[in-house]
Coordinates of C-alpha atoms and ligand atoms in Angstrom, one line a residue:
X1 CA -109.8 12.2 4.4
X2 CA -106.2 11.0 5.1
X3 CA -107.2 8.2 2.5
X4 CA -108.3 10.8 0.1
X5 CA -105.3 12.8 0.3
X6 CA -102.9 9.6 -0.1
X7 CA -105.0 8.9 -3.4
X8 CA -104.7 12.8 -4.7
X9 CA -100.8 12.3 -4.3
X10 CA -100.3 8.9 -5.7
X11 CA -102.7 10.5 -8.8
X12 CA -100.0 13.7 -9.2
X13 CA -96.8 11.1 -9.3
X14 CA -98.3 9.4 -11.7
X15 CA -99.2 12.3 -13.9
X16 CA -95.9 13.8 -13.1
X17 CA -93.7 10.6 -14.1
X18 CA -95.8 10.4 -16.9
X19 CA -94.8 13.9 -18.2
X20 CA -91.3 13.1 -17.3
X21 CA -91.5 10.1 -19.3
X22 CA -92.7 11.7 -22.7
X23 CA -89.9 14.3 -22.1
X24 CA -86.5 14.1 -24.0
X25 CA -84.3 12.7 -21.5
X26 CA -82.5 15.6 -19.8
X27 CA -78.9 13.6 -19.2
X28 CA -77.8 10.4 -20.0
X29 CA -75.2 8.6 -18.0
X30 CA -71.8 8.2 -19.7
X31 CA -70.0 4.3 -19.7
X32 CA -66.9 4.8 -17.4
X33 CA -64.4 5.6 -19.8
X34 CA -61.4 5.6 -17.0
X35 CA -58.7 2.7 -17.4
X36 CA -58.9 -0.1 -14.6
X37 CA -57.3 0.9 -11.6
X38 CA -53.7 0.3 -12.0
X39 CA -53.9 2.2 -15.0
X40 CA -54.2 5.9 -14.3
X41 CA -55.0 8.6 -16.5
X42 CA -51.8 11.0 -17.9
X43 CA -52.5 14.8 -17.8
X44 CA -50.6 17.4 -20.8
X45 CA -50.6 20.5 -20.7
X46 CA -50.4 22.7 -23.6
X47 CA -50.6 26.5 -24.7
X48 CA -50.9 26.7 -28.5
X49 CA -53.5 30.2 -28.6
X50 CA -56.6 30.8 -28.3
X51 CA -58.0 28.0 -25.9
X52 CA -61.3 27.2 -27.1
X53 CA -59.9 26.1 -30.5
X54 CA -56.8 24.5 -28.3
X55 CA -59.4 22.1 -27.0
X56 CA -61.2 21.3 -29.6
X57 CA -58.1 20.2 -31.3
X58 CA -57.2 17.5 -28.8
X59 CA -60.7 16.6 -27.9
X60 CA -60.9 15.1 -31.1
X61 CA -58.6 12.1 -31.1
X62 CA -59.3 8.6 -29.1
X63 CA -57.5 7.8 -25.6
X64 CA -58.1 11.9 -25.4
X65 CA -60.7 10.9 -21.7
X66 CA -61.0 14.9 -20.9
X67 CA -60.0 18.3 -22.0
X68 CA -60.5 21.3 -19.8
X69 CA -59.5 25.1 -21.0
X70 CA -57.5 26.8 -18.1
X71 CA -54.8 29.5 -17.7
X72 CA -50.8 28.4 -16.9
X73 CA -47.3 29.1 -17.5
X74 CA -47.5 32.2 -15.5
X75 CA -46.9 33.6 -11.9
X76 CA -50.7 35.2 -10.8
X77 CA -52.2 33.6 -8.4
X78 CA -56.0 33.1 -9.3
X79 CA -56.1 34.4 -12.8
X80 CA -59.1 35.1 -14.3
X81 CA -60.1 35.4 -18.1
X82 CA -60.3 39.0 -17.9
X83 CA -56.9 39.4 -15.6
X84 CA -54.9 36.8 -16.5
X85 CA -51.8 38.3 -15.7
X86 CA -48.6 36.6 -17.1
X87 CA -50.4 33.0 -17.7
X88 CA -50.8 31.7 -21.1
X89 CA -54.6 30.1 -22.5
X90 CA -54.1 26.3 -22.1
X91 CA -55.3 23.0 -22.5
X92 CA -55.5 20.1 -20.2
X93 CA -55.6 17.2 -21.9
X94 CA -55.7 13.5 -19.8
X95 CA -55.6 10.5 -21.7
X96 CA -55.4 7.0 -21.6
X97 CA -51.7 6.0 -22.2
X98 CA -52.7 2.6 -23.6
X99 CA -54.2 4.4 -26.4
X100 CA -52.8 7.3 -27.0
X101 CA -49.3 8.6 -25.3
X102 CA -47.3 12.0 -25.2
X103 CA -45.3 11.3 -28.8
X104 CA -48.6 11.5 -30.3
X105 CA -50.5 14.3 -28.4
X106 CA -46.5 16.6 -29.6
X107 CA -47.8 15.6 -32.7
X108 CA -50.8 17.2 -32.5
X109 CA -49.5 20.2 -30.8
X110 CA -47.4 21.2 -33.4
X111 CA -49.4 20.7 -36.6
X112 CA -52.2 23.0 -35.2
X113 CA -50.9 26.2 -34.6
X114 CA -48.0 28.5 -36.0
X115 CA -45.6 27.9 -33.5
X116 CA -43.0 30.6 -35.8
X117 CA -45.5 33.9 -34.5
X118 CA -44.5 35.6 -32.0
X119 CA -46.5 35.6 -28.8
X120 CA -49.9 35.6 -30.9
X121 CA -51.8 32.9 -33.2
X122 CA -53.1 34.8 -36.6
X123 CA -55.2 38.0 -35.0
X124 CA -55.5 36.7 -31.4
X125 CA -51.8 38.6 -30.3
X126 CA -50.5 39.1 -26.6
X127 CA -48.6 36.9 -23.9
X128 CA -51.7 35.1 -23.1
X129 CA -51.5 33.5 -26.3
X130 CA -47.8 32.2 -26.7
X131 CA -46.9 28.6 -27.7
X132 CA -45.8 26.4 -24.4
X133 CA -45.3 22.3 -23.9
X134 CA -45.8 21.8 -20.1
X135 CA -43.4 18.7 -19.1
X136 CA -43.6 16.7 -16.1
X137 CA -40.5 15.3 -15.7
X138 CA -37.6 14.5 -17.6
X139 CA -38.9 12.4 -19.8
X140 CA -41.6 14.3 -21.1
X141 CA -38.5 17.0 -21.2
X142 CA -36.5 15.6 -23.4
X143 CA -39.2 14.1 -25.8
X144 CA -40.7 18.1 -26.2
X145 CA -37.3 19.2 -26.8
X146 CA -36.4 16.4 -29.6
X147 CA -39.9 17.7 -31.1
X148 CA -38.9 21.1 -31.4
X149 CA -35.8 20.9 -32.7
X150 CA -37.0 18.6 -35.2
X151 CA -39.7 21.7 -35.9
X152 CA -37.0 24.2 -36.1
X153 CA -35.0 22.3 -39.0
X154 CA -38.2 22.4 -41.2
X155 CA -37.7 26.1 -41.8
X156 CA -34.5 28.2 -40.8
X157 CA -36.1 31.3 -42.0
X158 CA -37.9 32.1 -38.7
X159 CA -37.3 30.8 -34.9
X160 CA -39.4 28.3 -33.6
X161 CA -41.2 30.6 -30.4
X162 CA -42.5 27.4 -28.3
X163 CA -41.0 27.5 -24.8
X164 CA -40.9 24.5 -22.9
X165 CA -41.1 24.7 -19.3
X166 CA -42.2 22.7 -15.9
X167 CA -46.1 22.9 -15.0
X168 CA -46.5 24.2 -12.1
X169 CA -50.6 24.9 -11.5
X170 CA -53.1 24.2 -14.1
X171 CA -56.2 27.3 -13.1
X172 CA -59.4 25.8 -14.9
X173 CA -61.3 28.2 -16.5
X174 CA -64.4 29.9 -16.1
X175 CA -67.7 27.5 -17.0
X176 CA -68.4 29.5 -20.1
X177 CA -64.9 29.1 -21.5
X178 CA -65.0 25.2 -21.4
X179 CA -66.6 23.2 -24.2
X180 CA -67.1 26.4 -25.7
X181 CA -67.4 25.5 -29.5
X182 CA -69.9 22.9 -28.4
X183 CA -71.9 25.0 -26.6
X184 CA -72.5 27.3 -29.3
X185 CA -73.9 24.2 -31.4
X186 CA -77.3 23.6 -30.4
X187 CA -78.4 21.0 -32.1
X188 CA -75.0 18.9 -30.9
X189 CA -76.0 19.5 -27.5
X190 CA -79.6 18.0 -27.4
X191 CA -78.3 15.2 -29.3
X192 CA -76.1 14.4 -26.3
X193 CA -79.1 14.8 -24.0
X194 CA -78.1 18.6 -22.7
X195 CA -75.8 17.3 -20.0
X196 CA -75.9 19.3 -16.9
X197 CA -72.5 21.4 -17.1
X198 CA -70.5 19.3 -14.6
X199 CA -70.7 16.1 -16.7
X200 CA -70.3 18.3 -20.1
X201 CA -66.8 19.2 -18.5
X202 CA -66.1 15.6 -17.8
X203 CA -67.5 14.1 -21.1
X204 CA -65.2 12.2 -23.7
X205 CA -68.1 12.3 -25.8
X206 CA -68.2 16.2 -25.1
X207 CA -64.4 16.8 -25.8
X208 CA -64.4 14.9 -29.2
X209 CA -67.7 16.0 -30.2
X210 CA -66.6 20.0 -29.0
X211 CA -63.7 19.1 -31.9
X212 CA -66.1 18.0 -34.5
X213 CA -68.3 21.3 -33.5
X214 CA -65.7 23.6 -34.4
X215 CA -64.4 21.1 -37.8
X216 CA -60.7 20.7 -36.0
X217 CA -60.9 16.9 -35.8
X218 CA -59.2 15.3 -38.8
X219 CA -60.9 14.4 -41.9
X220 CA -61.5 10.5 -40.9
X221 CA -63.1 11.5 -37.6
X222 CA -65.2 14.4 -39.0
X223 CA -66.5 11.9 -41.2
X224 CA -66.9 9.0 -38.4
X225 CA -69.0 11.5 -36.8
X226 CA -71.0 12.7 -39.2
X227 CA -71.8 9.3 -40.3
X228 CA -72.8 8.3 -36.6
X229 CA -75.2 11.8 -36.7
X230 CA -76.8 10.8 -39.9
X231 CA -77.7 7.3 -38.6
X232 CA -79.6 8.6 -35.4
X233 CA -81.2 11.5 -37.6
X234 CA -82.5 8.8 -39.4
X235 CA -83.7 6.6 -36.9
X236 CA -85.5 9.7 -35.1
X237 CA -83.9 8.9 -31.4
X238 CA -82.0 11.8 -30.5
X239 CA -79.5 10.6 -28.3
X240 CA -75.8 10.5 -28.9
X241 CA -74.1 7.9 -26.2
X242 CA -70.7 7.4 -28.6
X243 CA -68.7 8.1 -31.5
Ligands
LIG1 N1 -60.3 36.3 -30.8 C1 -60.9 35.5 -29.8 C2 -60.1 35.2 -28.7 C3 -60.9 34.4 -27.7 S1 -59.8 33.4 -26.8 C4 -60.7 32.6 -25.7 C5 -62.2 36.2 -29.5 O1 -62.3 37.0 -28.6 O2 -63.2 35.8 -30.1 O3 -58.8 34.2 -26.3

C-alpha cells in the first residue's frame, strides 16, 4: 500500500513539473545590477508633478538602478495618496554614480516639466504637485542652486517656482502607484515574465522599461527598445532579461 502511495505521488510531481514546465515562466531572476561593494548606490529625490510620469522619466536613462513614486517635502506624518497633507508627489531615483551622477539626473529634472507654473504641471494643479530638488548636503546644494539660476536666465518673463530644500523622509507609495505606466501595458509586462510585485519595484529593467511604456524615454532609447522588442517578437521567446 505504502509502495502504492509513494508511486501515486512521485506520478502527480511529475505531471505537475511537467505542466509547470510548458508554462510561461512566471519570474525571471534579474543579474545583480548593484555596483561592487565599495561602490554604493546614490539616492535623488525629486518633485516635478504628477509622479507616475515623474518616474517614468528617470527610469529611462542608464546608471538609473531603481525608481520608486513616494510622497516628500512636507510635514504629515504617514501620508497617504488620498491624504497627503502638505507633501509633494516624488520620485526616488538611486543610481550608479559611475554611470550616471547628480549633474545629469538636474538635467533631466528640468527639461521634463514646466518648472515656471505655479504649484501645478498643465491640468494636474495643487501643492501636491509643486517643483522641488531634494539635496543631501551641500554639495548637492549648491550644484541644484547653479541649475536653477541658470533656468531662471533662460526666460525673465516668469519666476522659476522650483524650491530647493533638505530631504527629510522619502514615504513610498502605495503598490498601485509604482510602476504605474507599466502596469497598464500588458503586453510589456508578460514580456518581462510578470514579476511578482516586489521585484517589479526593484527592477532596472522595470524602471526603464515603465519609461518606454509611457514614450518619456528619449528618442535613442525609445528606439533601442523597440528594436530589442522586435527582435524577441521575432524569435517567438517572450522574455525580456535587458535593454
Ligand atoms: N491627473 C492625474 C493625476 C494622477 S497623479 C498620480 C490623474 O488623476 O489621472 O497625481
Amino acid at each position: 500500500m505504502a509502495y502504492v502511495l509513494l508511486t501515486l505521488v512521485v506520478l502527480t510531481l511529475a505531471v505537475a513539473d511537467k505542466a509547470h514546465c510548458i508554462r510561461v515562466p512566471d519570474r525571471i531572476s534579474e543579474p545583480a545590477r548593484d555596483p561592487p561593494s565599495g561602490q554604493p548606490l546614490k539616492t535623488a529625490v525629486f518633485a516635478l508633478g504628477c509622479f507616475w510620469r515623474s518616474e517614468a522619466v528617470f527610469g529611462c536613462f542608464n546608471g538609473v538602478v531603481r525608481t520608486t513614486v513616494g510622497y516628500a517635502g512636507g510635514s504629515k506624518l504617514n501620508p497617504e495618496y488620498r491624504s497627503l497633507g502638505d507633501h509633494a508627489e516624488s520620485v526616488q531615483v538611486e543610481y550608479d554614480p559611475r554611470l550616471i551622477n547628480f549633474r545629469k539626473l538636474l538635467e533631466v529634472f528640468w527639461s521634463s516639466h514646466d518648472s515656471r507654473q505655479v504649484f501645478g504641471q498643465g491640468p494636474d494643479v495643487g501643492i501636491q504637485y509643486r517643483s522641488i530638488i531634494f539635496t543631501n548636503g551641500t554639495e548637492e546644494s549648491r550644484l541644484a542652486a547653479i541649475s536653477k539660476e541658470r533656468e531662471q536666465t533662460k526666460s525673465k518673463i516668469s519666476l522659476v517656482t522650483t524650491q530647493i530644500q533638505q530631504l527629510g523622509t522619502f514615504y513610498p507609495a502605495e503598490p498601485e502607484h509604482q510602476k504605474f505606466e507599466l502596469k497598464r501595458n500588458p503586453f510589456l509586462l508578460q514580456l518581462i515574465g510578470n514579476l511578482p510585485e516586489e521585484e517589479l519595484e526593484r527592477s532596472s529593467l522595470a524602471a526603464k522599461l515603465n519609461g518606454y511604456a509611457a514614450v518619456l524615454c528619449p528618442p535613442t532609447i525609445q528606439k533601442q527598445i523597440d528594436a530589442k522588442i522586435n527582435d524577441i517578437m521575432r524569435k517567438g521567446w517572450p522574455i525580456l532579461r535587458e535593454v
